[in-house]
mmCIF file of C-alpha atoms and ligand atoms in Angstrom:
data_model
loop_
_atom_site.group_PDB
_atom_site.id
_atom_site.type_symbol
_atom_site.label_atom_id
_atom_site.label_comp_id
_atom_site.label_asym_id
_atom_site.label_seq_id
_atom_site.Cartn_x
_atom_site.Cartn_y
_atom_site.Cartn_z
ATOM 1 C CA MET A 1398 0.000 0.000 0.000
ATOM 2 C CA LEU A 1399 1.486 3.312 -1.151
ATOM 3 C CA ILE A 1400 0.231 6.730 -0.078
ATOM 4 C CA ALA A 1401 1.626 9.634 -2.106
ATOM 5 C CA GLY A 1402 1.001 13.269 -1.202
ATOM 6 C CA ASN A 1403 0.891 15.566 -4.239
ATOM 7 C CA TRP A 1404 1.519 19.074 -2.938
ATOM 8 C CA LYS A 1405 0.897 20.704 -6.337
ATOM 9 C CA MET A 1406 2.135 24.360 -6.236
ATOM 10 C CA PHE A 1407 2.120 24.616 -2.442
ATOM 11 C CA LYS A 1408 4.915 24.732 0.166
ATOM 12 C CA GLY A 1409 8.144 26.514 -0.707
ATOM 13 C CA PRO A 1410 11.452 25.212 0.717
ATOM 14 C CA GLU A 1411 10.986 26.592 4.229
ATOM 15 C CA GLU A 1412 7.480 25.197 4.709
ATOM 16 C CA ALA A 1413 8.493 21.912 3.065
ATOM 17 C CA GLY A 1414 11.353 21.500 5.529
ATOM 18 C CA VAL A 1415 9.115 22.121 8.535
ATOM 19 C CA PHE A 1416 6.486 19.677 7.210
ATOM 20 C CA CYS A 1417 8.974 16.925 6.394
ATOM 21 C CA ARG A 1418 10.747 17.179 9.754
ATOM 22 C CA ALA A 1419 7.361 16.761 11.456
ATOM 23 C CA LEU A 1420 6.486 13.886 9.098
ATOM 24 C CA ARG A 1421 9.571 12.007 10.329
ATOM 25 C CA ASP A 1422 8.017 11.779 13.785
ATOM 26 C CA ALA A 1423 4.412 11.162 12.725
ATOM 27 C CA ASP A 1424 2.612 7.820 13.115
ATOM 28 C CA LEU A 1425 2.032 6.778 9.490
ATOM 29 C CA GLY A 1426 1.021 3.173 10.100
ATOM 30 C CA GLU A 1427 2.509 0.445 7.941
ATOM 31 C CA VAL A 1428 2.208 1.983 4.471
ATOM 32 C CA ASP A 1429 4.856 3.202 2.039
ATOM 33 C CA VAL A 1430 4.799 7.000 1.956
ATOM 34 C CA VAL A 1431 5.970 9.470 -0.683
ATOM 35 C CA VAL A 1432 5.698 13.260 -0.740
ATOM 36 C CA CYS A 1433 5.687 15.217 -4.006
ATOM 37 C CA PRO A 1434 6.784 18.829 -3.365
ATOM 38 C CA PRO A 1435 7.237 21.488 -6.060
ATOM 39 C CA TYR A 1436 10.667 21.383 -7.738
ATOM 40 C CA VAL A 1437 12.166 24.185 -5.628
ATOM 41 C CA SER A 1438 11.377 22.283 -2.422
ATOM 42 C CA LEU A 1439 12.652 18.850 -3.481
ATOM 43 C CA GLY A 1440 16.167 19.370 -2.094
ATOM 44 C CA GLU A 1441 14.836 20.524 1.256
ATOM 45 C CA ALA A 1442 12.474 17.524 1.442
ATOM 46 C CA VAL A 1443 15.249 15.055 0.540
ATOM 47 C CA GLY A 1444 17.467 16.525 3.251
ATOM 48 C CA ALA A 1445 14.744 16.539 5.906
ATOM 49 C CA LEU A 1446 13.702 12.937 5.145
ATOM 50 C CA ALA A 1447 17.205 11.477 4.780
ATOM 51 C CA GLY A 1448 17.571 8.211 6.648
ATOM 52 C CA THR A 1449 13.817 7.557 6.688
ATOM 53 C CA GLU A 1450 11.703 5.230 4.541
ATOM 54 C CA ILE A 1451 9.673 8.192 3.256
ATOM 55 C CA GLY A 1452 10.296 8.872 -0.429
ATOM 56 C CA VAL A 1453 10.361 12.153 -2.319
ATOM 57 C CA ALA A 1454 8.862 12.471 -5.806
ATOM 58 C CA ALA A 1455 8.862 15.191 -8.450
ATOM 59 C CA GLN A 1456 5.547 16.267 -9.964
ATOM 60 C CA ASN A 1457 6.793 15.894 -13.540
ATOM 61 C CA VAL A 1458 9.933 15.003 -15.504
ATOM 62 C CA HIS A 1459 11.089 15.649 -19.074
ATOM 63 C CA TRP A 1460 12.052 12.908 -21.546
ATOM 64 C CA ALA A 1461 15.418 14.390 -22.533
ATOM 65 C CA ALA A 1462 18.453 14.150 -20.273
ATOM 66 C CA GLU A 1463 19.310 17.773 -21.066
ATOM 67 C CA GLY A 1464 18.661 20.292 -23.807
ATOM 68 C CA ALA A 1465 16.911 23.470 -24.862
ATOM 69 C CA PHE A 1466 13.663 22.824 -22.967
ATOM 70 C CA THR A 1467 13.037 25.966 -20.926
ATOM 71 C CA GLY A 1468 11.188 25.287 -17.705
ATOM 72 C CA GLU A 1469 11.695 21.512 -17.765
ATOM 73 C CA ILE A 1470 13.665 19.205 -15.452
ATOM 74 C CA SER A 1471 15.302 15.887 -16.411
ATOM 75 C CA ALA A 1472 15.519 12.508 -14.718
ATOM 76 C CA PRO A 1473 19.326 12.680 -14.225
ATOM 77 C CA MET A 1474 18.889 16.090 -12.560
ATOM 78 C CA LEU A 1475 16.336 14.617 -10.165
ATOM 79 C CA ARG A 1476 18.600 11.688 -9.379
ATOM 80 C CA GLU A 1477 21.460 14.069 -8.643
ATOM 81 C CA LEU A 1478 19.184 15.690 -6.072
ATOM 82 C CA GLY A 1479 18.332 12.320 -4.471
ATOM 83 C CA VAL A 1480 14.846 12.117 -6.009
ATOM 84 C CA TYR A 1481 13.984 8.676 -7.401
ATOM 85 C CA VAL A 1482 10.261 8.983 -8.171
ATOM 86 C CA ALA A 1483 8.281 11.210 -10.549
ATOM 87 C CA ILE A 1484 4.615 11.738 -11.321
ATOM 88 C CA VAL A 1485 3.727 12.031 -15.021
ATOM 89 C CA GLY A 1486 0.456 12.849 -16.757
ATOM 90 C CA HIS A 1487 -1.365 14.448 -13.833
ATOM 91 C CA SER A 1488 -4.720 15.717 -15.105
ATOM 92 C CA GLU A 1489 -3.710 19.303 -14.310
ATOM 93 C CA ARG A 1490 -0.757 18.832 -16.676
ATOM 94 C CA ARG A 1491 -3.014 17.244 -19.306
ATOM 95 C CA GLN A 1492 -5.747 19.890 -18.997
ATOM 96 C CA LEU A 1493 -3.790 23.083 -18.351
ATOM 97 C CA PHE A 1494 -0.392 22.457 -19.935
ATOM 98 C CA GLY A 1495 -1.121 20.489 -23.088
ATOM 99 C CA GLU A 1496 0.169 17.127 -21.919
ATOM 100 C CA THR A 1497 -0.986 14.293 -24.223
ATOM 101 C CA ASP A 1498 -0.882 10.496 -24.100
ATOM 102 C CA GLU A 1499 2.205 10.718 -26.310
ATOM 103 C CA THR A 1500 4.135 13.140 -24.076
ATOM 104 C CA VAL A 1501 3.081 11.212 -20.962
ATOM 105 C CA VAL A 1502 4.491 7.999 -22.444
ATOM 106 C CA ARG A 1503 7.727 9.732 -23.479
ATOM 107 C CA ARG A 1504 8.182 11.151 -19.988
ATOM 108 C CA ALA A 1505 7.382 7.829 -18.293
ATOM 109 C CA LEU A 1506 9.725 5.777 -20.479
ATOM 110 C CA ALA A 1507 12.652 8.167 -20.151
ATOM 111 C CA ALA A 1508 12.202 8.315 -16.390
ATOM 112 C CA ILE A 1509 12.176 4.511 -16.110
ATOM 113 C CA GLU A 1510 15.208 4.239 -18.398
ATOM 114 C CA HIS A 1511 17.054 6.647 -16.108
ATOM 115 C CA GLY A 1512 16.189 4.568 -13.048
ATOM 116 C CA LEU A 1513 13.268 6.534 -11.627
ATOM 117 C CA HIS A 1514 10.015 5.065 -10.340
ATOM 118 C CA VAL A 1515 7.007 6.550 -12.097
ATOM 119 C CA ILE A 1516 3.468 7.330 -10.975
ATOM 120 C CA ALA A 1517 1.521 7.761 -14.234
ATOM 121 C CA CYS A 1518 -1.909 9.366 -13.883
ATOM 122 C CA VAL A 1519 -4.973 8.469 -15.927
ATOM 123 C CA GLY A 1520 -8.672 9.209 -15.579
ATOM 124 C CA GLU A 1521 -11.810 10.379 -17.301
ATOM 125 C CA THR A 1522 -13.482 13.799 -17.218
ATOM 126 C CA GLU A 1523 -17.008 14.270 -15.947
ATOM 127 C CA ALA A 1524 -18.339 14.601 -19.506
ATOM 128 C CA GLU A 1525 -16.593 11.389 -20.511
ATOM 129 C CA ARG A 1526 -18.063 9.485 -17.548
ATOM 130 C CA GLU A 1527 -21.541 10.838 -18.250
ATOM 131 C CA ALA A 1528 -21.196 9.796 -21.889
ATOM 132 C CA GLY A 1529 -20.305 6.250 -20.777
ATOM 133 C CA GLU A 1530 -16.756 6.625 -22.081
ATOM 134 C CA THR A 1531 -14.797 5.860 -18.886
ATOM 135 C CA GLY A 1532 -13.719 2.434 -20.160
ATOM 136 C CA SER A 1533 -12.605 3.646 -23.568
ATOM 137 C CA VAL A 1534 -10.683 6.599 -22.066
ATOM 138 C CA LEU A 1535 -8.843 4.316 -19.653
ATOM 139 C CA ARG A 1536 -8.138 1.796 -22.411
ATOM 140 C CA ARG A 1537 -6.671 4.595 -24.549
ATOM 141 C CA GLN A 1538 -4.563 6.191 -21.773
ATOM 142 C CA VAL A 1539 -3.309 2.984 -20.176
ATOM 143 C CA GLY A 1540 -3.010 1.281 -23.574
ATOM 144 C CA ALA A 1541 -0.656 4.055 -24.742
ATOM 145 C CA ILE A 1542 1.591 3.471 -21.714
ATOM 146 C CA ALA A 1543 1.494 -0.325 -22.196
ATOM 147 C CA ALA A 1544 2.360 0.028 -25.892
ATOM 148 C CA GLY A 1545 5.226 2.387 -25.080
ATOM 149 C CA LEU A 1546 6.647 -0.034 -22.522
ATOM 150 C CA ASN A 1547 6.357 -2.888 -25.027
ATOM 151 C CA GLU A 1548 8.135 -0.954 -27.756
ATOM 152 C CA ALA A 1549 10.907 -0.040 -25.343
ATOM 153 C CA GLY A 1550 11.238 -3.706 -24.320
ATOM 154 C CA VAL A 1551 10.322 -3.045 -20.687
ATOM 155 C CA ALA A 1552 6.848 -4.618 -20.678
ATOM 156 C CA GLU A 1553 7.515 -6.144 -17.259
ATOM 157 C CA THR A 1554 8.528 -3.298 -15.009
ATOM 158 C CA ASP A 1555 8.526 -2.853 -11.256
ATOM 159 C CA GLU A 1556 9.185 0.841 -11.699
ATOM 160 C CA LEU A 1557 5.661 1.871 -12.713
ATOM 161 C CA VAL A 1558 2.542 2.602 -10.715
ATOM 162 C CA ILE A 1559 -0.681 3.904 -12.290
ATOM 163 C CA ALA A 1560 -2.819 6.449 -10.449
ATOM 164 C CA TYR A 1561 -6.488 6.307 -11.443
ATOM 165 C CA GLU A 1562 -7.714 9.852 -10.871
ATOM 166 C CA PRO A 1563 -11.167 10.655 -12.219
ATOM 167 C CA VAL A 1564 -10.774 14.302 -13.244
ATOM 168 C CA TRP A 1565 -14.186 15.227 -11.819
ATOM 169 C CA ALA A 1566 -13.056 14.073 -8.377
ATOM 170 C CA ILE A 1567 -9.793 16.045 -8.212
ATOM 171 C CA GLY A 1568 -9.965 19.004 -5.864
ATOM 172 C CA THR A 1569 -13.770 19.000 -6.036
ATOM 173 C CA GLY A 1570 -14.682 17.172 -2.840
ATOM 174 C CA LYS A 1571 -16.506 14.603 -5.017
ATOM 175 C CA THR A 1572 -15.071 11.119 -4.606
ATOM 176 C CA ALA A 1573 -15.577 8.038 -6.721
ATOM 177 C CA THR A 1574 -17.519 5.432 -4.789
ATOM 178 C CA PRO A 1575 -15.385 2.489 -3.706
ATOM 179 C CA GLU A 1576 -17.263 0.403 -6.322
ATOM 180 C CA MET A 1577 -16.442 2.902 -9.097
ATOM 181 C CA ALA A 1578 -12.797 2.927 -8.068
ATOM 182 C CA GLN A 1579 -12.665 -0.875 -7.910
ATOM 183 C CA GLU A 1580 -14.203 -1.241 -11.368
ATOM 184 C CA ALA A 1581 -11.772 1.263 -12.916
ATOM 185 C CA HIS A 1582 -8.756 -0.269 -11.163
ATOM 186 C CA ALA A 1583 -9.677 -3.757 -12.337
ATOM 187 C CA LEU A 1584 -9.922 -2.443 -15.900
ATOM 188 C CA VAL A 1585 -6.523 -0.710 -15.647
ATOM 189 C CA LYS A 1586 -4.941 -3.925 -14.333
ATOM 190 C CA SER A 1587 -6.476 -5.961 -17.157
ATOM 191 C CA ILE A 1588 -4.436 -3.770 -19.556
ATOM 192 C CA LEU A 1589 -1.275 -3.305 -17.501
ATOM 193 C CA ASN A 1590 -0.539 -5.453 -14.478
ATOM 194 C CA VAL A 1591 0.922 -2.860 -12.122
ATOM 195 C CA PRO A 1592 -0.177 -1.429 -8.764
ATOM 196 C CA VAL A 1593 -2.954 1.169 -9.083
ATOM 197 C CA LEU A 1594 -3.457 4.108 -6.707
ATOM 198 C CA TYR A 1595 -6.770 5.923 -6.401
ATOM 199 C CA GLY A 1596 -6.771 9.740 -6.459
ATOM 200 C CA GLY A 1597 -9.578 12.244 -6.200
ATOM 201 C CA SER A 1598 -10.592 13.962 -2.953
ATOM 202 C CA VAL A 1599 -9.172 11.245 -0.708
ATOM 203 C CA LYS A 1600 -9.699 12.339 2.901
ATOM 204 C CA PRO A 1601 -9.330 10.786 6.361
ATOM 205 C CA GLU A 1602 -13.068 9.929 6.229
ATOM 206 C CA ASN A 1603 -12.983 7.911 2.995
ATOM 207 C CA ALA A 1604 -9.431 6.534 2.932
ATOM 208 C CA TYR A 1605 -10.216 3.262 4.703
ATOM 209 C CA GLU A 1606 -13.152 2.301 2.493
ATOM 210 C CA LEU A 1607 -11.346 3.160 -0.749
ATOM 211 C CA ALA A 1608 -8.138 1.405 0.308
ATOM 212 C CA SER A 1609 -10.136 -1.696 1.294
ATOM 213 C CA GLN A 1610 -11.102 -2.416 -2.331
ATOM 214 C CA PRO A 1611 -9.176 -5.436 -3.635
ATOM 215 C CA ASP A 1612 -7.591 -3.626 -6.587
ATOM 216 C CA VAL A 1613 -6.834 -0.358 -4.797
ATOM 217 C CA ASP A 1614 -3.131 -0.436 -3.929
ATOM 218 C CA GLY A 1615 -2.885 2.998 -2.366
ATOM 219 C CA ALA A 1616 -3.778 6.631 -2.909
ATOM 220 C CA LEU A 1617 -2.513 9.786 -4.562
ATOM 221 C CA VAL A 1618 -3.682 12.545 -2.244
ATOM 222 C CA GLY A 1619 -3.768 16.211 -3.216
ATOM 223 C CA GLY A 1620 -5.379 18.787 -0.929
ATOM 224 C CA ALA A 1621 -5.570 16.540 2.126
ATOM 225 C CA SER A 1622 -1.820 15.832 1.960
ATOM 226 C CA LEU A 1623 -0.946 19.459 2.780
ATOM 227 C CA ASP A 1624 -1.995 19.158 6.408
ATOM 228 C CA LEU A 1625 0.176 16.844 8.489
ATOM 229 C CA GLU A 1626 -2.551 15.428 10.708
ATOM 230 C CA SER A 1627 -4.889 14.791 7.811
ATOM 231 C CA PHE A 1628 -2.137 13.141 5.714
ATOM 232 C CA ALA A 1629 -0.945 11.008 8.636
ATOM 233 C CA THR A 1630 -4.527 9.940 9.374
ATOM 234 C CA ILE A 1631 -5.037 8.897 5.730
ATOM 235 C CA CYS A 1632 -1.845 6.818 5.946
ATOM 236 C CA ARG A 1633 -3.018 5.112 9.145
ATOM 237 C CA GLU A 1634 -6.537 4.488 7.784
ATOM 238 C CA ALA A 1635 -5.094 2.916 4.626
ATOM 239 C CA SER A 1636 -2.746 0.891 6.778
ATOM 240 C CA HIS A 1637 -5.709 -0.678 8.608
ATOM 241 C CA SER A 1638 -7.486 -1.630 5.371
HETATM 242 C C1 PEP B 463 -4.286 15.103 -6.973
HETATM 243 O O1 PEP B 463 -3.785 16.222 -7.029
HETATM 244 O O2 PEP B 463 -3.718 14.167 -7.530
HETATM 245 C C2 PEP B 463 -5.546 14.932 -6.249
HETATM 246 C C3 PEP B 463 -6.099 13.742 -6.249
HETATM 247 O O3 PEP B 463 -6.060 16.037 -5.604
HETATM 248 P P1 PEP B 463 -7.214 16.040 -4.480
HETATM 249 O O4 PEP B 463 -6.893 14.956 -3.491
HETATM 250 O O5 PEP B 463 -7.133 17.411 -3.875
HETATM 251 O O6 PEP B 463 -8.514 15.782 -5.171
#
């Protein structure tokens, strides 16, 4: 069971350091824990969490090792900083910054090739769910990642985790029912047999029920990961599931 806290564009270095030092002493139950600070706070988080089992992830990573890509960060640069995990394809990247299935696959493959673990996000919009297209959207998004892995000859990888994040549930307070999450996770796993996290308004109150579903292997938590007590409670609830 993996619980990842996606901080989005919150917590600069100072606040990240304070949070991570407190996280060291928090009761997080028996789950694997990762925090995903903004780029400028990664170094501070790595330093504060050194010697613990808590991982630090970037919120994105470019496919090139270096080059003329203003505003981007590469996998080797993250590794140099002591960061060994990256999120790719978050719906905010897909919706606001033009990320496509193709760029998500390129980012994921390059990260894996450079020795990073990857959390690749997929999920349908509200309109797509209402139109009955959830299955076809997931087949397209996850299928693109599976095809990319196949072409690169890394079809069997331990470095990849999928996060199923229905777009309509992200930051909205609306959560997929445990049954909806289970159905989507089972579909994802039928295409690509990797662990699948659920994301979308996970809170202390719903973490146990969601994490109890057989194909839910953890959670990607946004807003509720910014507060230490709420994040720690989610970790403990998931740990009991
Ligand atoms: C996320 O950012 O991945 C997310 C799921 O956000 P929230 O928990 O705030 O819905």
